[in-house]
Structures are given as structure tokens and as C-alpha cells.
Coordinates of C-alpha atoms in Angstrom, one line a residue:
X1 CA -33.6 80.5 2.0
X2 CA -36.2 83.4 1.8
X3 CA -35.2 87.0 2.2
X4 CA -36.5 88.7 6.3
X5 CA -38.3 91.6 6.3
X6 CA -35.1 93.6 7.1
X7 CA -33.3 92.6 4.4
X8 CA -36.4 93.1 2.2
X9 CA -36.5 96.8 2.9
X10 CA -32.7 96.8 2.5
X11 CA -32.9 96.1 -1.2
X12 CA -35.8 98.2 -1.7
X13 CA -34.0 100.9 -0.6
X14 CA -31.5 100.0 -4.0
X15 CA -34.4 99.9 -6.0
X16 CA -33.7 102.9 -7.0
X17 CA -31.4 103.9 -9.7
X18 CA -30.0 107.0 -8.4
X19 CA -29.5 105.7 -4.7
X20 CA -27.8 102.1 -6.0
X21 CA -25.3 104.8 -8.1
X22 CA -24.5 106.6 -4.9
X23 CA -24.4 103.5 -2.6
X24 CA -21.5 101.8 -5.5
X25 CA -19.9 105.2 -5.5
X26 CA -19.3 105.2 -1.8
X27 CA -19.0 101.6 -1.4
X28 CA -16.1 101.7 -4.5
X29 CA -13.9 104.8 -2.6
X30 CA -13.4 102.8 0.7
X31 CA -13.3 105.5 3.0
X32 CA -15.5 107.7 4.3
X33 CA -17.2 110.6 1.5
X34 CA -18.9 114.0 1.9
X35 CA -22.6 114.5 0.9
X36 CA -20.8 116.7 -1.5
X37 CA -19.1 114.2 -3.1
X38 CA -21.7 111.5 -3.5
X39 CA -23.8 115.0 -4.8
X40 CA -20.8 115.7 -7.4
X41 CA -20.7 111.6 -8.2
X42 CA -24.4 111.7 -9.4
X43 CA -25.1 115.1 -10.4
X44 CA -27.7 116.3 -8.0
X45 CA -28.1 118.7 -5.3
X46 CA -26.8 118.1 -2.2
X47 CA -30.1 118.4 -0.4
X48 CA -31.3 116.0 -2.1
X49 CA -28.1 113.8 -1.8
X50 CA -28.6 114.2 1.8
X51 CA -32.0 112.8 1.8
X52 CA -31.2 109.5 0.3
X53 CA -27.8 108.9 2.2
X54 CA -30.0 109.2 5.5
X55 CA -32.7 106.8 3.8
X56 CA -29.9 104.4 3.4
X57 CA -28.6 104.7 7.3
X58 CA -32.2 103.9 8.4
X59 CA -32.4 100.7 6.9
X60 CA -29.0 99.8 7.5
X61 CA -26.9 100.2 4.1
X62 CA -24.7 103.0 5.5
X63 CA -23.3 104.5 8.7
X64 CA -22.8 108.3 9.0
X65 CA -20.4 109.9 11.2
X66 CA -18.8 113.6 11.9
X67 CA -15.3 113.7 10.1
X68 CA -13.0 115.4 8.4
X69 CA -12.4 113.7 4.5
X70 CA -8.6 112.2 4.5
X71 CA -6.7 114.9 3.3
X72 CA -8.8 117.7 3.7
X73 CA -8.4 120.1 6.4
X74 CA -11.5 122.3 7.2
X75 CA -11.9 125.5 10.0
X76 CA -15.0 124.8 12.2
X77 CA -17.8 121.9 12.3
X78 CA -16.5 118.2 10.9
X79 CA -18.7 117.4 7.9
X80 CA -20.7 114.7 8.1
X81 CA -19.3 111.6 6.3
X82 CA -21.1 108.2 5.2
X83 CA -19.1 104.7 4.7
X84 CA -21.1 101.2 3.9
X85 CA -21.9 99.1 6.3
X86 CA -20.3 95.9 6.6
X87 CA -21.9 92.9 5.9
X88 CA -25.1 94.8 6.0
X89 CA -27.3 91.9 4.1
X90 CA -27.7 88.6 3.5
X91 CA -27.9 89.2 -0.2
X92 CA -24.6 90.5 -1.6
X93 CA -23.4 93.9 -3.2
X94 CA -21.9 93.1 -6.0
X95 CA -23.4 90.1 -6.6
X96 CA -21.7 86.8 -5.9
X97 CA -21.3 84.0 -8.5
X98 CA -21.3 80.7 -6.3
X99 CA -23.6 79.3 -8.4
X100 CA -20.5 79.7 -11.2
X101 CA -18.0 78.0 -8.5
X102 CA -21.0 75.5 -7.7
X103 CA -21.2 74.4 -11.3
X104 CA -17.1 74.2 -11.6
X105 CA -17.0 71.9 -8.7
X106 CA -19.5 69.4 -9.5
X107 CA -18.3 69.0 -13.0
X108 CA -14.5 68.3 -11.8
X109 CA -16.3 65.9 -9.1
X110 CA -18.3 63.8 -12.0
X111 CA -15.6 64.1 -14.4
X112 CA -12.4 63.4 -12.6
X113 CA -10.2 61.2 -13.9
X114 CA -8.1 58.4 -12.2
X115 CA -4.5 60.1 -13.3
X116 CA -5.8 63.5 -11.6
X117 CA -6.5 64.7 -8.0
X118 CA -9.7 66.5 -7.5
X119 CA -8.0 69.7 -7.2
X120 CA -6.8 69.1 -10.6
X121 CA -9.7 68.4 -12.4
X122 CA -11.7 71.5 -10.8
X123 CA -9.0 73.6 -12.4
X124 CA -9.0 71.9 -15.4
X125 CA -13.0 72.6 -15.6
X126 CA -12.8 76.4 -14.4
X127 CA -9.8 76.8 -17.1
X128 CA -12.4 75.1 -20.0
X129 CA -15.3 77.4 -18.3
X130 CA -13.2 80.7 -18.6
X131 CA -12.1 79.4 -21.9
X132 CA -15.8 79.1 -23.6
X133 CA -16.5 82.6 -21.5
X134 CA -13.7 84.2 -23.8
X135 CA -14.1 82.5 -27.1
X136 CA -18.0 83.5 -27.2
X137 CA -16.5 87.3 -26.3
X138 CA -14.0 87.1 -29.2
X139 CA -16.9 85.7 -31.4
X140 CA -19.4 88.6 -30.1
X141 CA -16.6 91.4 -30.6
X142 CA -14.5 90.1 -33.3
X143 CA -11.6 92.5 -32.2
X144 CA -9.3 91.4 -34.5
X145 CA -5.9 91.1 -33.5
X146 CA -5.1 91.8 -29.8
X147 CA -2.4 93.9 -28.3
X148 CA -2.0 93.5 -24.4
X149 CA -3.4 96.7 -23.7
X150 CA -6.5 96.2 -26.2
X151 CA -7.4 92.3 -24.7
X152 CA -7.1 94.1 -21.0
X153 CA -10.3 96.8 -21.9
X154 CA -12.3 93.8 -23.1
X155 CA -11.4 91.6 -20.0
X156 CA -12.7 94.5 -17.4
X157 CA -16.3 94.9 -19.7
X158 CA -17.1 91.2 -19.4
X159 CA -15.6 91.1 -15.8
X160 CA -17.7 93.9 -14.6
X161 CA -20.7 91.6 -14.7
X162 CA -19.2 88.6 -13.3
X163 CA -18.9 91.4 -10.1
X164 CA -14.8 91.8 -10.2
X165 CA -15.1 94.9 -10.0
X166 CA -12.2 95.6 -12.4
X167 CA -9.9 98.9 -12.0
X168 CA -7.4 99.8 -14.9
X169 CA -4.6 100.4 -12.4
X170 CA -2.0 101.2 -14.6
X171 CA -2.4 100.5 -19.1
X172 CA -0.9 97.2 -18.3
X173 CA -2.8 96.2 -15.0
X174 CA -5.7 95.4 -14.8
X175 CA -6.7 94.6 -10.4
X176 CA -9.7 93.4 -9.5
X177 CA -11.3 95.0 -6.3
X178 CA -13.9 92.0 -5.7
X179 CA -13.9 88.2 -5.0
X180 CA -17.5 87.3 -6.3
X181 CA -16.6 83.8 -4.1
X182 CA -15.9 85.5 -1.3
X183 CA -16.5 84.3 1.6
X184 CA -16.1 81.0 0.1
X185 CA -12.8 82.0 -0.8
X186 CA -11.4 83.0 3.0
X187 CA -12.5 79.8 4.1
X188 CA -11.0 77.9 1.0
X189 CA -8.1 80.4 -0.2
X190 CA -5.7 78.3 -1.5
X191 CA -8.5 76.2 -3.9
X192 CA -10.7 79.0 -4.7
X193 CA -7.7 81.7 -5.6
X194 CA -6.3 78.6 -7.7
X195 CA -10.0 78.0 -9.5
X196 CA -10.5 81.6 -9.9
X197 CA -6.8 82.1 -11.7
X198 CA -7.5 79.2 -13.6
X199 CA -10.7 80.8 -15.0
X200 CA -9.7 83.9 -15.8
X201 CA -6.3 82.1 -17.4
X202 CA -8.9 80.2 -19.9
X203 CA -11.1 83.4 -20.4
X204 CA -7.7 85.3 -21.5
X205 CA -7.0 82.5 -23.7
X206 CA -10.1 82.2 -25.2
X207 CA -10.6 85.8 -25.6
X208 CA -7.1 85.8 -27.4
X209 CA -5.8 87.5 -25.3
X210 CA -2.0 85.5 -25.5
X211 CA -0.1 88.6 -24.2
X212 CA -1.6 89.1 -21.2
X213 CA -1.5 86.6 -17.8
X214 CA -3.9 86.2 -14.8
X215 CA -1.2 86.0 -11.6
X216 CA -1.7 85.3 -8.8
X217 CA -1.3 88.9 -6.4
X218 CA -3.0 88.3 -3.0
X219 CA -4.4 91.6 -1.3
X220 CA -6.5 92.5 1.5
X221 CA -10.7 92.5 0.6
X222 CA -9.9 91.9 -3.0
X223 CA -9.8 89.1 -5.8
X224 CA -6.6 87.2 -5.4
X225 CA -5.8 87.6 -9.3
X226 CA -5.1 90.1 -11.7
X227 CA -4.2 90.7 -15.0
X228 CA -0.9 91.7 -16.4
X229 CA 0.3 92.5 -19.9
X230 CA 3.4 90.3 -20.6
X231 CA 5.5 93.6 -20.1
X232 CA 4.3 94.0 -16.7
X233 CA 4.6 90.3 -15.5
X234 CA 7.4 89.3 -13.4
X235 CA 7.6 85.4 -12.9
X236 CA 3.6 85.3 -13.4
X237 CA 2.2 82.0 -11.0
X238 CA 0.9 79.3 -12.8
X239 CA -2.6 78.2 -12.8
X240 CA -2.9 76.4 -9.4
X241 CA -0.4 78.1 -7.6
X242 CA -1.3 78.5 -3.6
X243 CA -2.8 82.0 -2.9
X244 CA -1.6 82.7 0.7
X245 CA -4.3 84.8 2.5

């Protein structure tokens, strides 16, 4: 399906380096920022971080309002705030991996065996997909031998481009702020939280990564799995396990 005009301009406007920097920076706070603060994010001016935040609410990327920042208290006139727009444009920011999903479905559906389900055999192809993901990365890297915290650093560089949006929430957690399946995965939680764990089990594994588990950890507009050193697992689900949404 081709791209409208709208949506056209909409990307343009990301083009650009410096405005895609600021865009992820407000997009990645989820709440409302300052000009100031996209300013300080990028290193420019705020006059001129003014001008692009208003080039990206006329074409629809971002919605500006008069607030004060949460937990900032200010005498006189509300600053002016910015927050994304939801479901601004057809084409996705991050970047969505269907195709990935796409090619993990139709693989289980011309390989299944008769002593599996379907279900089964998709997990059993995302686990070998992750797998192969990892063991090129270990081959790439050669990181030697891998502590928890160590295979963890290495998961959130190659999960960053797969659009995970990975965030090192504690040294032995690593959360992932972004479904790239979504919204496949809201209409099709409990298989597509269960292919996605199974993927990022077999990428750990491959990677050699053996003290660290992908659980399954269901939160509000963010990836239903993330990664725990063994010292931080309690109970970890296995691969397959229902994600309730």
C-alpha cells in the first residue's frame, strides 16, 4: 500500500537528523517536555529548538500544549510543552518487524509436524530464529565468556535495531519499552507474547548468554518480555507461557 501525501510529508519532516533525535527523545520520556529540554537533549539553542518542534506540530508528529513539567513548579506563564502524537502515521516510529513475525509464521505453518499444534511449531521456529540471531552475534563479537550482566549489554545493542527499545532498568534487568508486533500483538497477545519470548529465549541462548532468561512481565504500551539475570528471576515463565494483556 503506497504512502498519502500526508504521511509523505510526515516522514520528510524526520528526514532530518537533528529533528528525528528530538522527536525519539520526546517520544522515549512519555510525558510532556519543555523546549528546553528537547534544546538540552540535542545541544542547540532553544530558538532553534523551537522552530523544529512547531515544524513537527504542523504536519502532525507532535501536539503542543501550555503546562507545567511534572514535578516542576514555576511562578507566572505555563511553559509550553510538546508530547507525540498518537498513531500519527501509517508508517511506524520505531520501526515494526512483521515481516520477522510474517516469516516465523509461515515457516511453523509449512513445517509443522503431526506430533505438534501450530502454536508449537511457530515457537519452535521463533526459538531457532532468535537462536541463529545470537549465534551470528557471539561469532561477530567473540565476547568470550559471558557473565549475566556482560550477555545483557550485548542483548540491548542488537535489540535496539530490531526496535525494542531496550532500557537497562536495573544491572540485572534489562525492559523493553517497544513491541515491534504491536498491534499485531493486542489483537493476538497470548501467541505473539509467547513467539516473541520464544525468540528472544533462543537469541539468549545463542548469544551464550545461559545466565540470563527472557520472562514473560506484561506491562502497559511495552514489549511483554524482558530479560533477567538468573539473580533477578523469580519463577521465570517458560517459553509459551500465556501473556495476559
Amino acid at each position: 500500500m503506497g504512502l498519502d501525501h500526508t504521511s509523505l510529508t510526515t516522514l520528510a519532516a524526520l528526514g532530518d537528523d537533528l529533528r528525528r533525535r528530538m522527536f525519539e527523545f520526546i517520544r522515549q520520556e512519555r510525558r510532556p517536555v519543555t523546549r528546553e529540554e528537547v534544546a538540552d537533549s540535542v545541544g542547540i539553542s532553544r530558538k532553534l529548538a523551537a522552530f523544529h518542534l512547531d515544524k513537527m506540530v504542523a504536519v502532525g508528529l507532535l501536539q503542543a500544549h501550555y503546562e507545567s513539567p511534572t514535578g516542576i513548579r514555576k511562578v507566572g506563564r505555563r511553559p509550553k510543552v510538546y508530547e507525540p502524537v498518537a498513531d500519527a502515521i501509517s508508517v511506524s516510529i520505531p520501526e515494526r518487524r512483521y515481516g520477522m513475525l510474517a516469516d516465523v509464521l509461515t515457516e511453523a505453518v509449512l513445517t509443522e509436524t503431526e506430533a505438534e499444534s501450530a502454536r508449537d511449531a511457530a515457537l519452535r521456529v521463533a526459538y531457532r530464529h532468535g537462536e541463529t540471531l545470537g549465534g551470528a552475534e557471539r561469532t561477530r563479537t567473540r565476547p568470550g565468556r559471558l557473565g549475566a550482566e556482560r550477555g545483557l549489554s550485548l542483548a540491548a545493542d542488537t535489540l535496539e535495531e530490531f526496535g525494542y527499545e531496550p532500557e537497562r532498568a536495573a544491572p540485572a534487568l534489562l525492559r523493553l519499552r517497544n513491541c515491534p508486533f504491536h498491534p499485531l500483538a493486542a489483537k493476538a497477545p497470548e501467541l505473539v507474547c509467547a513467539v516473541n519470548q520464544a525468540f528472544l529465549a533462543g537469541y539468549l541462548h545463542g548469544l551464550g548468554s545461559d545466565k540470563t532468561t527472557a520472562v514473560l512481565a506484561p506491562r502497559p504500551d511495552a514489549c511483554c518480555v524482558e530479560l533477567r539475570a538468573d539473580s533477578a528471576s523469580e519463577g521465570p515463565s517458560a517459553p509459551g507461557t500465556a501473556c495476559a494483556r
